[in-house]
Amino acid sequence: MNYVEFFEQIGKEDIPIAGGKGANLGELTNAGIPVPPGFVITSETYLKFITKTGIVDEINKMLEGLDINNTSELQQVAEDIKELITTTEIPDDIQRVIIEAYNALCVNVELDDVVVAVRSSATAEDLPDASFAGQQETYLNISGIDDVLYNVRKCWASLFEARAIFYRAENDFDHSQVLIAVVVQQMVNSEKAGVMFTVDPSTGAEEMLIEGAWGLGEGVVSGTVTPDTCRYDKINDEVKSYKINTKKTMFTKDPETGATVQVEVPEELKDKKVLEDSDLEQLTTLGRRIQKHYGAPMDTEWGVENGKVYMLQARPITTLDDISDVDDDISLDDSERVILTRGLGASPGVVSGTVKVIKDLDELDKILDGDILVTTMTTPDMVPAMKRANGIVTDEGGVTCHAAIISRELGIPCVSGTGEATTVLKENATITIDGKKGLVYEGDFAKEEANTQEVAATQQVAAAPLITVTDVKVNVSMADAAQRAYATGADGVGLLRTEHMMLETGTVPYKFIDEGREDELVKVLVDGILKVVDVFYPKTVWYRTLDAPTDEFKTLEGGENEPDEANPMLGWRGIRREIDQPAILKAEFKAIKKLHEEGYTNIGVMLPLLHKPEELRQAKEIARSVGLEPHKDVDFGMMVETPASAIIIEDFIEEGLDFVSFGTNDLTQYTLALDRNNELVAKHYTEAHPAVIKLIKNVIKKCKAAGVTTSICGQAGSKPEIVEILVEAGIDSISANTDAVDTIRRLVAKVEKKIMLEAAKKTLNGE
Ligand code: PEP
Ligand code: MG
């Protein structure tokens, strides 16, 4: 047997001797992934240590008859065993091999005393069924052989942390069969670091989830800092969202003592974006390579030193198998409920329970079955208590912090990063938490909610049995109808009209502005949009900015000031008026910004009636002026409703577009010169006119070439004959009226099958 193996000699199958961490670092090294050099002190070395020194018998004696549910007894036994291991001298022959290996690392970097990380690598920890985050210890910034040897013993001792003893007993692992390896690896002095999941760990979607913070990765992994969170869409190869969080503390190397210390983040870095484009590029490329290499979605840790990304750990994501068991769609309608605090949706599900605030580990006994554990951030010691809890709420942490990972694994809802839960939630109060939306409510209504949601879910399954490549979305014009629209099983909202929300106030929106009541208008919009984005979350909702012809405002309060237009349909409406009177557009963008800040990342902005690219540019400037960043915070798109925009679509694409949607109601009226509301000419009105179809096909072709998503939200999207043409032309989604969604979905499925059959026939005939 070898006491020590260098990474180059190890692969992922070596978990029994190198532990999960060591085996995966070897695997990554051999796959050519940048990993700092290092070696593993094998698990057999540990076995040799406890047998050769004879301490194994003492350990077994101490574990005999231990009641793991007696917290104080468990803690005491754990302390005693750890003390025994750290004070027992390592036999000479083992010491010699470790010293040689450490010296070899020093030679590699031409330094006397290379600074290393000493990390325990448990042979059971990283197994797919037992990935309890942070179960064993890591010691950073260690240099000099004496310190290395001491910390190796500390790692061995960590096999007997109270939580580890508890976990093994719970999972029927025999204590004496579980061995531990130790990784000794050159330290990366990370200026920034974090974690990366190569797919979304809560849904399995093809989206990388990257969290990053300043300094060493310990802050992110332990959850003591709320990191920046980036979602990266692997299919479209683009950043889908990036949330900058306030990073209060960081772990770093003390320049004087060389030890790892937790310090306050310098003021100018607290709210600064951590992940630069170049970091994301390196990370996502490595993420893809690693997933490809393993052939499975992976959970990784990384660090950046001097601009270069190093991978520090990788293991398969273990929570994905359970996703189908979690009723992910259960989420609360929060319109009438009192929200006590908000955080990140870290583990889905809705539960109620009694608040138990944990400020200190010795309070863990107070968590009884069904309580909600509220704490600053969970630690591995809390796992036994977390298992008894109904749900978890934390002050700190992101969606990949300890609390989040463990909760997902345990299948209990978790809200992380509230910033205040331990101070605002009252001990023994009854609360309900929504782990999908990240909300904490007053009162107990989880059961009642689960029942209604279950009924809705059954109806929905019956209504939407088909899966189509082309998305089938739904149009929503009244916020109160959102639930019904959702029940169709639609893939999102392809058009959310705002006119009804604004007109419902009985006052023209301009009057709010004139009277200095912008806040009220923003609130009307927030309340209205919320009803839709909430029901559909996380499916996308495209909010269409105001487009009402002047004649529709006439009867409202303030309508007397509206101009008399001979042709309102050709008049002061849509983007034209919004740019002339930007206050309304600003109010709309402010409402979207507010919702976006509350976690509704499923909103897109859609501009109506554009005829020149300047309008797109100006609208984006207005969005930026209120702090809403087009393409970054929200997708930005336009309706194609004027022949002008359809003919010169490439100029709009150049200006920057995420998506287009055909407003065939207007496009037809403008192409054929027919007022869509004039009954005298209605008989000529048809979207199937070859000129309209030609314009649409031109836009789809150009957009496809440029990677811009295409959709339709005009009435033609509810007409089978047009839908067939659009699907064949390669449109990405069809947005139909609520009543038509089901029919259109069936039709789309049929057309898609037909296309595939025809292609297959052609192949068979050798065409
Ligand atoms: C359209 O023009 O097709 C459209 C969807 O917009 P609206 O009907 O609201 O003008
Ligand atoms: Mg229109």
Short mmCIF file of N, CA and C in Angstrom, two decimals, residues 131-196:
data_model
loop_
_atom_site.label_atom_id
_atom_site.label_comp_id
_atom_site.label_asym_id
_atom_site.label_seq_id
_atom_site.Cartn_x
_atom_site.Cartn_y
_atom_site.Cartn_z
N SER A 131 -24.00 13.14 0.37
CA SER A 131 -23.23 14.37 0.24
C SER A 131 -23.70 15.41 1.24
N PHE A 132 -23.33 15.21 2.47
CA PHE A 132 -23.67 16.23 3.46
C PHE A 132 -22.58 17.27 3.49
N ALA A 133 -22.95 18.46 2.97
CA ALA A 133 -21.96 19.51 2.74
C ALA A 133 -21.16 19.79 4.00
N GLY A 134 -19.88 20.00 3.83
CA GLY A 134 -19.02 20.44 4.93
C GLY A 134 -18.97 19.48 6.08
N GLN A 135 -19.11 18.20 5.81
CA GLN A 135 -19.15 17.28 6.93
C GLN A 135 -17.80 17.14 7.62
N GLN A 136 -16.74 17.33 6.87
CA GLN A 136 -15.44 17.27 7.50
C GLN A 136 -14.64 18.55 7.29
N GLU A 137 -13.52 18.62 7.97
CA GLU A 137 -12.83 19.90 8.08
C GLU A 137 -11.84 20.22 6.95
N THR A 138 -11.55 21.52 6.83
CA THR A 138 -10.54 22.02 5.92
C THR A 138 -9.71 23.04 6.67
N TYR A 139 -8.40 22.96 6.56
CA TYR A 139 -7.53 23.95 7.21
C TYR A 139 -6.73 24.65 6.13
N LEU A 140 -6.81 25.96 6.14
CA LEU A 140 -6.22 26.74 5.05
C LEU A 140 -4.93 27.43 5.49
N ASN A 141 -4.13 27.81 4.48
CA ASN A 141 -2.91 28.59 4.73
C ASN A 141 -1.97 27.93 5.74
N ILE A 142 -1.71 26.67 5.53
CA ILE A 142 -0.80 25.93 6.41
C ILE A 142 0.57 25.89 5.75
N SER A 143 1.63 26.17 6.51
CA SER A 143 2.96 26.03 5.90
C SER A 143 3.95 25.49 6.93
N GLY A 144 4.92 24.75 6.41
CA GLY A 144 5.90 24.10 7.29
C GLY A 144 5.41 22.71 7.65
N ILE A 145 6.34 21.76 7.68
CA ILE A 145 5.95 20.36 7.85
C ILE A 145 5.27 20.07 9.19
N ASP A 146 5.71 20.77 10.26
CA ASP A 146 5.10 20.50 11.57
C ASP A 146 3.62 20.83 11.57
N ASP A 147 3.31 21.99 11.00
CA ASP A 147 1.90 22.38 10.94
C ASP A 147 1.11 21.45 10.04
N VAL A 148 1.77 21.01 8.96
CA VAL A 148 1.07 20.08 8.06
C VAL A 148 0.72 18.81 8.83
N LEU A 149 1.69 18.27 9.53
CA LEU A 149 1.43 17.00 10.25
C LEU A 149 0.35 17.18 11.33
N TYR A 150 0.39 18.32 12.01
CA TYR A 150 -0.61 18.57 13.05
C TYR A 150 -2.01 18.65 12.43
N ASN A 151 -2.11 19.35 11.31
CA ASN A 151 -3.42 19.51 10.68
C ASN A 151 -3.93 18.23 10.02
N VAL A 152 -2.98 17.38 9.61
CA VAL A 152 -3.40 16.07 9.11
C VAL A 152 -4.12 15.32 10.23
N ARG A 153 -3.55 15.38 11.43
CA ARG A 153 -4.20 14.70 12.56
C ARG A 153 -5.55 15.34 12.89
N LYS A 154 -5.61 16.66 12.73
CA LYS A 154 -6.91 17.32 12.98
C LYS A 154 -7.96 16.84 11.98
N CYS A 155 -7.52 16.63 10.74
CA CYS A 155 -8.47 16.11 9.73
C CYS A 155 -8.93 14.71 10.11
N TRP A 156 -7.97 13.89 10.52
CA TRP A 156 -8.35 12.53 10.93
C TRP A 156 -9.38 12.61 12.07
N ALA A 157 -9.09 13.54 13.00
CA ALA A 157 -9.99 13.68 14.16
C ALA A 157 -11.38 14.13 13.73
N SER A 158 -11.46 14.87 12.61
CA SER A 158 -12.77 15.41 12.21
C SER A 158 -13.75 14.30 11.84
N LEU A 159 -13.22 13.09 11.66
CA LEU A 159 -14.10 11.96 11.40
C LEU A 159 -15.01 11.72 12.61
N PHE A 160 -14.62 12.31 13.73
CA PHE A 160 -15.40 12.11 14.96
C PHE A 160 -16.04 13.39 15.48
N GLU A 161 -16.31 14.33 14.57
CA GLU A 161 -17.14 15.47 14.96
C GLU A 161 -18.49 14.89 15.38
N ALA A 162 -19.15 15.56 16.30
CA ALA A 162 -20.43 15.06 16.80
C ALA A 162 -21.41 14.79 15.65
N ARG A 163 -21.45 15.73 14.72
CA ARG A 163 -22.42 15.58 13.63
C ARG A 163 -22.10 14.38 12.75
N ALA A 164 -20.78 14.10 12.60
CA ALA A 164 -20.38 12.98 11.75
C ALA A 164 -20.75 11.66 12.42
N ILE A 165 -20.56 11.61 13.73
CA ILE A 165 -20.95 10.40 14.47
C ILE A 165 -22.45 10.20 14.33
N PHE A 166 -23.20 11.30 14.50
CA PHE A 166 -24.66 11.25 14.40
C PHE A 166 -25.09 10.76 13.01
N TYR A 167 -24.48 11.35 11.99
CA TYR A 167 -24.86 11.03 10.62
C TYR A 167 -24.61 9.56 10.28
N ARG A 168 -23.44 9.07 10.73
CA ARG A 168 -23.13 7.66 10.45
C ARG A 168 -24.11 6.73 11.16
N ALA A 169 -24.41 7.06 12.41
CA ALA A 169 -25.33 6.21 13.17
C ALA A 169 -26.71 6.20 12.49
N GLU A 170 -27.15 7.39 12.09
CA GLU A 170 -28.46 7.52 11.44
C GLU A 170 -28.55 6.73 10.14
N ASN A 171 -27.44 6.71 9.39
CA ASN A 171 -27.43 6.05 8.09
C ASN A 171 -26.84 4.65 8.14
N ASP A 172 -26.72 4.12 9.35
CA ASP A 172 -26.22 2.76 9.54
C ASP A 172 -24.86 2.49 8.94
N PHE A 173 -23.99 3.50 8.97
CA PHE A 173 -22.61 3.24 8.58
C PHE A 173 -21.89 2.76 9.83
N ASP A 174 -21.09 1.71 9.70
CA ASP A 174 -20.31 1.22 10.83
C ASP A 174 -19.13 2.20 11.03
N HIS A 175 -19.01 2.75 12.25
CA HIS A 175 -17.95 3.74 12.51
C HIS A 175 -16.57 3.23 12.11
N SER A 176 -16.31 1.94 12.41
CA SER A 176 -14.96 1.46 12.16
C SER A 176 -14.71 1.19 10.67
N GLN A 177 -15.79 1.14 9.89
CA GLN A 177 -15.61 0.91 8.45
C GLN A 177 -15.40 2.21 7.68
N VAL A 178 -15.72 3.33 8.31
CA VAL A 178 -15.60 4.61 7.59
C VAL A 178 -14.21 5.18 7.84
N LEU A 179 -13.45 5.29 6.76
CA LEU A 179 -12.08 5.78 6.88
C LEU A 179 -12.00 7.20 6.32
N ILE A 180 -10.85 7.80 6.54
CA ILE A 180 -10.72 9.17 6.06
C ILE A 180 -9.37 9.37 5.38
N ALA A 181 -9.40 10.05 4.23
CA ALA A 181 -8.16 10.41 3.55
C ALA A 181 -7.95 11.90 3.77
N VAL A 182 -6.73 12.38 3.52
CA VAL A 182 -6.46 13.80 3.70
C VAL A 182 -5.80 14.36 2.44
N VAL A 183 -6.33 15.46 1.95
CA VAL A 183 -5.76 16.11 0.78
C VAL A 183 -4.82 17.21 1.24
N VAL A 184 -3.61 17.24 0.69
CA VAL A 184 -2.70 18.35 0.95
C VAL A 184 -2.44 19.00 -0.40
N GLN A 185 -2.85 20.24 -0.51
CA GLN A 185 -2.86 20.86 -1.83
C GLN A 185 -2.35 22.28 -1.76
N GLN A 186 -1.59 22.63 -2.77
CA GLN A 186 -1.07 24.00 -2.80
C GLN A 186 -2.23 24.98 -2.74
N MET A 187 -2.09 26.00 -1.91
CA MET A 187 -3.17 26.96 -1.66
C MET A 187 -3.35 27.89 -2.85
N VAL A 188 -4.58 28.13 -3.21
CA VAL A 188 -4.86 29.20 -4.17
C VAL A 188 -5.28 30.38 -3.31
N ASN A 189 -4.53 31.47 -3.42
CA ASN A 189 -4.88 32.63 -2.60
C ASN A 189 -5.95 33.42 -3.33
N SER A 190 -7.17 32.93 -3.30
CA SER A 190 -8.22 33.47 -4.16
C SER A 190 -8.56 34.92 -3.84
N GLU A 191 -8.61 35.73 -4.90
CA GLU A 191 -9.14 37.09 -4.70
C GLU A 191 -10.67 37.03 -4.73
N LYS A 192 -11.19 36.00 -5.40
CA LYS A 192 -12.63 35.75 -5.40
C LYS A 192 -12.82 34.25 -5.56
N ALA A 193 -13.92 33.75 -5.07
CA ALA A 193 -14.13 32.30 -5.13
C ALA A 193 -15.59 32.00 -4.91
N GLY A 194 -15.96 30.75 -5.18
CA GLY A 194 -17.36 30.39 -4.96
C GLY A 194 -17.66 28.99 -5.40
N VAL A 195 -18.92 28.78 -5.75
CA VAL A 195 -19.36 27.47 -6.18
C VAL A 195 -20.00 27.57 -7.56
N MET A 196 -20.07 26.46 -8.25
CA MET A 196 -20.74 26.43 -9.56
C MET A 196 -21.45 25.09 -9.70
#
